[in-house]
Every structure is written in C-alpha cells, then in structure tokens.
GROMACS .gro file of C-alpha atoms in nm:
model
  307
    1MET     CA    1  -1.010   9.233  11.696
    2PRO     CA    2  -1.337   9.235  11.906
    3LEU     CA    3  -1.544   8.939  11.927
    4TRP     CA    4  -1.842   9.189  11.824
    5ALA     CA    5  -1.722   9.225  11.546
    6PHE     CA    6  -1.621   8.933  11.413
    7LEU     CA    7  -1.895   8.770  11.494
    8LEU     CA    8  -2.110   9.091  11.314
    9CYS     CA    9  -1.945   9.007  11.018
   10PHE     CA   10  -2.078   8.675  10.982
   11PHE     CA   11  -2.409   8.805  11.079
   12VAL     CA   12  -2.381   9.046  10.781
   13ALA     CA   13  -2.263   8.711  10.571
   14ALA     CA   14  -2.550   8.535  10.653
   15LEU     CA   15  -2.788   8.838  10.556
   16TRP     CA   16  -2.570   8.837  10.198
   17ALA     CA   17  -2.663   8.486  10.163
   18ILE     CA   18  -3.026   8.546  10.226
   19SER     CA   19  -3.073   8.847   9.991
   20PRO     CA   20  -2.983   8.673   9.648
   21ILE     CA   21  -3.206   8.364   9.735
   22MET     CA   22  -3.488   8.548   9.779
   23THR     CA   23  -3.412   8.826   9.478
   24ALA     CA   24  -3.367   8.495   9.246
   25ARG     CA   25  -3.663   8.379   9.373
   26GLY     CA   26  -3.855   8.705   9.349
   27ARG     CA   27  -3.727   8.694   8.936
   28ALA     CA   28  -3.838   8.339   8.903
   29ASN     CA   29  -4.233   8.435   8.960
   30ALA     CA   30  -4.172   8.693   8.702
   31SER     CA   31  -4.035   8.700   8.338
   32CYS     CA   32  -3.902   9.059   8.450
   33THR     CA   33  -3.509   9.170   8.331
   34VAL     CA   34  -3.259   9.278   8.537
   35ASN     CA   35  -3.347   9.625   8.481
   36GLU     CA   36  -3.649   9.620   8.677
   37ILE     CA   37  -3.488   9.468   9.021
   38ASN     CA   38  -3.248   9.767   9.125
   39PRO     CA   39  -3.546  10.063   9.082
   40VAL     CA   40  -3.751   9.867   9.352
   41ARG     CA   41  -3.456   9.737   9.552
   42SER     CA   42  -3.371  10.090   9.565
   43LEU     CA   43  -3.733  10.244   9.692
   44SER     CA   44  -3.748  10.001   9.966
   45PHE     CA   45  -3.385  10.035  10.107
   46PHE     CA   46  -3.449  10.455  10.069
   47ILE     CA   47  -3.798  10.393  10.270
   48SER     CA   48  -3.653  10.108  10.486
   49SER     CA   49  -3.289  10.326  10.589
   50LEU     CA   50  -3.465  10.665  10.630
   51ALA     CA   51  -3.705  10.512  10.892
   52ILE     CA   52  -3.475  10.354  11.078
   53ALA     CA   53  -3.275  10.676  11.060
   54LEU     CA   54  -3.599  10.907  11.167
   55ILE     CA   55  -3.599  10.707  11.459
   56ALA     CA   56  -3.291  10.665  11.557
   57ASN     CA   57  -3.200  11.052  11.558
   58SER     CA   58  -3.534  11.163  11.714
   59GLY     CA   59  -3.673  11.309  11.398
   60ASP     CA   60  -3.383  11.457  11.211
   61LEU     CA   61  -3.198  11.317  10.952
   62ASN     CA   62  -2.786  11.386  10.898
   63PHE     CA   63  -2.656  11.432  10.503
   64VAL     CA   64  -2.344  11.410  10.399
   65THR     CA   65  -2.140  11.707  10.344
   66SER     CA   66  -1.818  11.608  10.256
   67LEU     CA   67  -1.779  11.599   9.841
   68ARG     CA   68  -1.556  11.333   9.905
   69ALA     CA   69  -1.762  11.120  10.060
   70LEU     CA   70  -2.064  11.194   9.850
   71GLY     CA   71  -1.763  11.096   9.565
   72ALA     CA   72  -1.670  10.804   9.744
   73LEU     CA   73  -2.059  10.677   9.797
   74PHE     CA   74  -2.160  10.736   9.430
   75ALA     CA   75  -1.841  10.546   9.382
   76THR     CA   76  -1.971  10.219   9.576
   77VAL     CA   77  -2.301  10.251   9.477
   78THR     CA   78  -2.228  10.251   9.094
   79ILE     CA   79  -1.961  10.019   9.125
   80SER     CA   80  -2.152   9.683   9.382
   81TYR     CA   81  -2.556   9.784   9.291
   82ILE     CA   82  -2.509   9.880   9.003
   83ILE     CA   83  -2.245   9.684   8.812
   84GLY     CA   84  -2.152   9.421   9.032
   85ASP     CA   85  -2.545   9.309   9.078
   86ILE     CA   86  -2.620   9.391   8.784
   87LEU     CA   87  -2.368   9.153   8.665
   88CYS     CA   88  -2.446   8.911   8.937
   89PHE     CA   89  -2.847   8.886   8.890
   90SER     CA   90  -2.709   8.837   8.489
   91ALA     CA   91  -2.509   8.543   8.586
   92ILE     CA   92  -2.765   8.377   8.819
   93LYS     CA   93  -3.032   8.368   8.495
   94GLU     CA   94  -2.747   8.173   8.300
   95ILE     CA   95  -2.611   7.916   8.515
   96GLY     CA   96  -2.819   7.943   8.791
   97VAL     CA   97  -2.797   8.053   9.192
   98SER     CA   98  -2.568   7.759   9.300
   99LEU     CA   99  -2.288   7.867   9.057
  100ALA     CA  100  -2.346   8.190   9.015
  101ILE     CA  101  -2.295   8.302   9.400
  102PRO     CA  102  -2.010   8.094   9.487
  103ILE     CA  103  -1.804   8.192   9.142
  104SER     CA  104  -1.911   8.570   9.260
  105ASN     CA  105  -1.755   8.578   9.615
  106THR     CA  106  -1.410   8.528   9.518
  107TYR     CA  107  -1.388   8.880   9.573
  108PRO     CA  108  -1.179   8.849   9.864
  109VAL     CA  109  -0.900   8.745   9.669
  110MET     CA  110  -0.867   9.094   9.493
  111THR     CA  111  -0.939   9.337   9.765
  112PRO     CA  112  -0.658   9.347   9.943
  113PHE     CA  113  -0.518   9.459   9.625
  114PHE     CA  114  -0.772   9.763   9.573
  115ALA     CA  115  -0.719   9.832   9.954
  116LEU     CA  116  -0.362   9.859   9.908
  117LEU     CA  117  -0.393  10.075   9.573
  118LEU     CA  118  -0.674  10.325   9.745
  119LEU     CA  119  -0.637  10.286  10.120
  120GLY     CA  120  -0.334  10.171  10.162
  121GLU     CA  121  -0.401   9.892  10.389
  122ASP     CA  122  -0.131   9.647  10.437
  123ILE     CA  123  -0.103   9.317  10.273
  124THR     CA  124   0.016   9.079  10.516
  125PHE     CA  125   0.088   8.717  10.456
  126ARG     CA  126  -0.157   8.614  10.749
  127ILE     CA  127  -0.446   8.779  10.573
  128MET     CA  128  -0.367   8.626  10.236
  129PHE     CA  129  -0.341   8.270  10.380
  130GLY     CA  130  -0.660   8.298  10.579
  131ILE     CA  131  -0.818   8.473  10.240
  132SER     CA  132  -0.683   8.170  10.002
  133PHE     CA  133  -0.869   7.935  10.249
  134VAL     CA  134  -1.211   8.137  10.227
  135VAL     CA  135  -1.166   8.084   9.846
  136ALA     CA  136  -1.049   7.735   9.842
  137GLY     CA  137  -1.342   7.667  10.053
  138ILE     CA  138  -1.605   7.851   9.880
  139ALA     CA  139  -1.455   7.633   9.506
  140LEU     CA  140  -1.506   7.320   9.692
  141LEU     CA  141  -1.866   7.445   9.816
  142ASN     CA  142  -1.915   7.492   9.443
  143PHE     CA  143  -1.732   7.240   9.254
  144GLY     CA  144  -1.770   6.938   9.485
  145GLY     CA  145  -2.147   6.927   9.486
  146LYS     CA  146  -2.356   6.789   9.176
  147ASN     CA  147  -2.324   7.093   8.972
  148LYS     CA  148  -1.990   7.088   8.719
  149LEU     CA  149  -1.856   7.366   8.482
  150SER     CA  150  -1.776   7.203   8.209
  151PHE     CA  151  -1.690   7.428   7.830
  152ASP     CA  152  -1.662   7.285   7.482
  153PHE     CA  153  -1.584   7.507   7.248
  154LYS     CA  154  -1.704   7.366   6.965
  155ASN     CA  155  -2.082   7.316   7.156
  156THR     CA  156  -2.279   7.626   7.105
  157SER     CA  157  -2.466   7.445   7.420
  158SER     CA  158  -2.179   7.547   7.657
  159LEU     CA  159  -2.172   7.945   7.569
  160PRO     CA  160  -2.401   8.031   7.853
  161MET     CA  161  -2.188   7.794   8.079
  162LEU     CA  162  -1.918   8.048   7.979
  163LYS     CA  163  -2.127   8.369   7.986
  164GLY     CA  164  -2.253   8.301   8.287
  165VAL     CA  165  -1.892   8.216   8.439
  166SER     CA  166  -1.773   8.567   8.248
  167LEU     CA  167  -2.057   8.724   8.461
  168ALA     CA  168  -1.999   8.593   8.796
  169LEU     CA  169  -1.627   8.710   8.765
  170GLY     CA  170  -1.688   9.072   8.661
  171ALA     CA  171  -1.907   9.081   8.958
  172SER     CA  172  -1.631   8.980   9.217
  173LEU     CA  173  -1.416   9.223   9.037
  174ALA     CA  174  -1.677   9.488   9.028
  175TRP     CA  175  -1.732   9.440   9.467
  176ALA     CA  176  -1.390   9.403   9.498
  177PHE     CA  177  -1.350   9.743   9.376
  178SER     CA  178  -1.594   9.912   9.553
  179ALA     CA  179  -1.541   9.799   9.891
  180PRO     CA  180  -1.245  10.024   9.931
  181PHE     CA  181  -1.478  10.288   9.870
  182MET     CA  182  -1.682  10.195  10.149
  183LYS     CA  183  -1.425  10.253  10.380
  184MET     CA  184  -1.342  10.596  10.259
  185ALA     CA  185  -1.724  10.713  10.249
  186ILE     CA  186  -1.732  10.592  10.622
  187THR     CA  187  -1.419  10.741  10.707
  188TYR     CA  188  -1.454  11.093  10.524
  189SER     CA  189  -1.813  11.148  10.677
  190GLU     CA  190  -1.753  11.094  11.023
  191MET     CA  191  -2.076  10.919  11.048
  192GLY     CA  192  -2.262  10.650  11.241
  193PRO     CA  193  -2.330  10.336  11.043
  194ILE     CA  194  -2.722  10.437  11.032
  195ASP     CA  195  -2.644  10.748  10.869
  196ILE     CA  196  -2.387  10.653  10.654
  197ALA     CA  197  -2.692  10.366  10.552
  198PHE     CA  198  -2.952  10.625  10.478
  199ASN     CA  199  -2.675  10.846  10.270
  200LYS     CA  200  -2.598  10.591  10.105
  201SER     CA  201  -2.972  10.406   9.993
  202LEU     CA  202  -3.033  10.810   9.890
  203VAL     CA  203  -2.683  10.743   9.651
  204PHE     CA  204  -2.828  10.436   9.550
  205PHE     CA  205  -3.202  10.524   9.529
  206ILE     CA  206  -3.147  10.830   9.230
  207VAL     CA  207  -2.879  10.644   9.082
  208ALA     CA  208  -3.083  10.352   9.022
  209TRP     CA  209  -3.394  10.518   8.892
  210ALA     CA  210  -3.182  10.751   8.681
  211TYR     CA  211  -3.013  10.429   8.488
  212ARG     CA  212  -3.365  10.316   8.457
  213PHE     CA  213  -3.496  10.598   8.295
  214TYR     CA  214  -3.230  10.609   8.057
  215LYS     CA  215  -3.306  10.249   7.978
  216VAL     CA  216  -3.668  10.303   7.896
  217LYS     CA  217  -3.563  10.598   7.708
  218PHE     CA  218  -3.289  10.452   7.505
  219SER     CA  219  -3.355  10.080   7.496
  220PRO     CA  220  -3.703  10.014   7.588
  221LEU     CA  221  -3.730   9.674   7.466
  222LYS     CA  222  -3.452   9.551   7.731
  223THR     CA  223  -3.720   9.655   7.985
  224GLN     CA  224  -4.069   9.575   8.142
  225PRO     CA  225  -4.283   9.820   8.308
  226ILE     CA  226  -4.267   9.775   8.722
  227MET     CA  227  -4.621   9.778   8.807
  228SER     CA  228  -4.698   9.529   8.558
  229LEU     CA  229  -4.491   9.221   8.817
  230PRO     CA  230  -4.663   8.993   9.045
  231LEU     CA  231  -4.694   9.155   9.392
  232LYS     CA  232  -4.483   8.839   9.556
  233THR     CA  233  -4.223   8.976   9.289
  234LEU     CA  234  -4.227   9.293   9.448
  235GLY     CA  235  -4.234   9.152   9.763
  236TYR     CA  236  -3.923   8.943   9.709
  237PHE     CA  237  -3.723   9.223   9.615
  238SER     CA  238  -3.872   9.493   9.866
  239GLY     CA  239  -3.793   9.202  10.118
  240ALA     CA  240  -3.443   9.147   9.997
  241ALA     CA  241  -3.325   9.502   9.980
  242PHE     CA  242  -3.432   9.530  10.330
  243ILE     CA  243  -3.206   9.217  10.425
  244GLY     CA  244  -2.947   9.295  10.243
  245LEU     CA  245  -2.901   9.634  10.158
  246CYS     CA  246  -3.028   9.842  10.421
  247LEU     CA  247  -2.962   9.561  10.755
  248GLY     CA  248  -2.641   9.477  10.579
  249SER     CA  249  -2.556   9.800  10.502
  250ILE     CA  250  -2.576   9.957  10.874
  251PHE     CA  251  -2.382   9.644  11.020
  252GLN     CA  252  -2.104   9.603  10.710
  253ALA     CA  253  -2.066   9.985  10.832
  254LEU     CA  254  -2.025   9.891  11.206
  255CYS     CA  255  -1.785   9.676  11.089
  256LEU     CA  256  -1.550   9.883  10.844
  257LYS     CA  257  -1.590  10.142  11.114
  258THR     CA  258  -1.389   9.863  11.354
  259ILE     CA  259  -1.179   9.659  11.205
  260SER     CA  260  -1.002   9.664  10.827
  261VAL     CA  261  -1.151   9.641  10.468
  262ASN     CA  262  -0.983   9.321  10.446
  263ILE     CA  263  -1.089   9.140  10.733
  264VAL     CA  264  -1.449   9.244  10.688
  265THR     CA  265  -1.431   9.152  10.321
  266ALA     CA  266  -1.281   8.793  10.378
  267ILE     CA  267  -1.579   8.680  10.660
  268THR     CA  268  -1.868   8.852  10.513
  269ALA     CA  269  -1.810   8.685  10.178
  270THR     CA  270  -1.879   8.370  10.373
  271SER     CA  271  -2.226   8.430  10.253
  272PRO     CA  272  -2.240   8.099  10.015
  273PHE     CA  273  -2.111   7.853  10.341
  274ILE     CA  274  -2.427   7.992  10.524
  275ALA     CA  275  -2.620   7.970  10.215
  276ALA     CA  276  -2.478   7.590  10.214
  277LEU     CA  277  -2.554   7.525  10.580
  278PHE     CA  278  -2.895   7.661  10.503
  279GLY     CA  279  -2.962   7.453  10.223
  280HIS     CA  280  -2.842   7.155  10.438
  281PHE     CA  281  -2.987   7.153  10.755
  282VAL     CA  282  -3.346   7.350  10.659
  283LEU     CA  283  -3.407   7.258  10.290
  284LYS     CA  284  -3.267   6.941  10.344
  285ASP     CA  285  -3.006   6.980  10.049
  286LEU     CA  286  -2.733   6.762  10.177
  287LEU     CA  287  -2.365   6.794  10.097
  288THR     CA  288  -2.067   6.573   9.992
  289LYS     CA  289  -1.775   6.519  10.155
  290PHE     CA  290  -1.589   6.763   9.963
  291GLN     CA  291  -1.851   7.097  10.038
  292TRP     CA  292  -1.787   6.958  10.363
  293VAL     CA  293  -1.468   7.017  10.381
  294GLY     CA  294  -1.533   7.381  10.183
  295VAL     CA  295  -1.722   7.463  10.513
  296ALA     CA  296  -1.420   7.366  10.758
  297LEU     CA  297  -1.182   7.562  10.520
  298ILE     CA  298  -1.433   7.846  10.529
  299ILE     CA  299  -1.450   7.911  10.877
  300GLY     CA  300  -1.071   7.787  10.893
  301GLY     CA  301  -0.960   8.119  10.714
  302SER     CA  302  -1.239   8.301  10.862
  303ILE     CA  303  -1.065   8.262  11.173
  304PHE     CA  304  -0.703   8.288  11.078
  305VAL     CA  305  -0.791   8.592  10.939
  306ALA     CA  306  -0.943   8.728  11.245
  307LEU     CA  307  -0.622   8.646  11.480
   0.00000   0.00000   0.00000
C-alpha cells in the first residue's frame, strides 16, 4: 500500500475528528434540533465542493450518469449523513461528545462484513486483528477516563445513558453499512475524488432538503426556522461541513480508489484518538494511563492493518 494513502487516511481521520466537535459547539450556541443541522451542512458542502470542482475542471462540471453509481451515492448519503449522522447528533445530546463519538466510531469492526457482502472483499486475520486493536483503543480512550457508562434500570435517571448508547451504536451500524456503497459509487462512476465529492454533495443537498420539507410539513413541532439560528451556530455548522464533508469526502474518495474499504475504514476510524491528542496538547485535557494505552493500541492496530 502506498505510504501517501496510509498517511492521507490519518488526515481524513483528523478532519472527521474536528467536524463533530464544531457541530456540537454550534448546537450548544442555539436550542436547535437535529433537523436544522443537515440542511445547513448540505448547503455548505454543495457550495464548497461546487467551487472546487469548477476550479479543478476549468469551469466544467461532471455529473454521474451511471444509474448504479447514482443509486450507490443515494444509498451512502442517506445511510451515512441522514440516518447515521442524525443518530450520532442525537447521541451527543444524550451522553455528550466524549462518550458518543468513541462508541459510534466502533464501526470498523462491522465494516468488513458489509464489505464482504456487498463488494466481495476478503476478511483476513490481519485486518480483523488490526481492527480489534483499533476498537480496543477507542474503548480505552472512552472508558479509561473520568466518564463512565453505568446502567441502573431501576433508576430512571440512567435511561438517557441507555438511550444515548443505543443511538451511538445505531450510528456505528449505519456508517459501517454506508462505506461499501461509497466504494461502489466510486467504482461505477469511474470519476476522480473531486467530481465524486461534488456529485455526493448534490445528492446530499437534495436528500437533506427533501427530508427537511417533510419534517416541517408533518412534524413542525420538531423543527425551528433555520434563519432563526445565530450566525455563530450557522458558521460552526458550515465550517464543520466544509472540513468533514467536503474535504473529508474528497480525500476519502482518493483513499478508496487506492486501497480497500476495510483498511480505509480502520485507519479513518482513529478520529477519537486524534481528538484525544488535540484535547491533551491543545486544550490541556490530560489523558489517563489507560487512555494512553488506548492511543498506543489505535496506532499499532492501524499500522498492522496497513502492513
């Protein structure tokens, strides 16, 4: 595997570590629901990827013409951004970023089975062994710190925790299922990373706003006017979309064109490790000994997968 692709996967993980933190901070500045996040993100994703595509193609735009590629794009957008991300945002509201993100990032352990089912990719012992290290490291980053998961079914105060964990696991399942569809979209369309990211943004824009109009019409009490959101919140949501969706999609597509879904997923799922390092060195949120062991396991597992 090319070294540049291996390192690029870590860069994607860094982008995906920053994006949910920005989204959570934006939501903290306003009492908005999850139904306001995706419309704003989809608009930012579409505008930024459109600009990049126009610059890269000297003013021309390339659209997906293959029905199979278009179907795969709709599948990956709907499953990942609409279902998976909404579940993750809801989990963050219930149990916070420090618990929701590590739990939802356990999706690498499920991705190989979906890749086998949809793409026929082999599940090797090396891949599963490396992924198990990554997942174990994510768990230690989560449970080795001050925050603990506890369930007392006789105490109703523990129900939000159970709900939050369930939502995070649902997001993990959705992201695992969507990854092979992204690989299929790239393969069937035969497009480059920038063009596939632009088409992905267009599909996301259509799906997100269609879902928005549906919620406004049939569940108006669960929505609020987007224009009522503070500019700071809109800025956080838009910035998170540019970093995590636009740049993340372009570089993820480049990785997927070069290496398998299983390897890309295992490495890019190290975003909690990058977020933890950022918190330690920048925010001075010191890690415990168990969390440092988790960091080592994530690094070792990622290298083992890539060998």
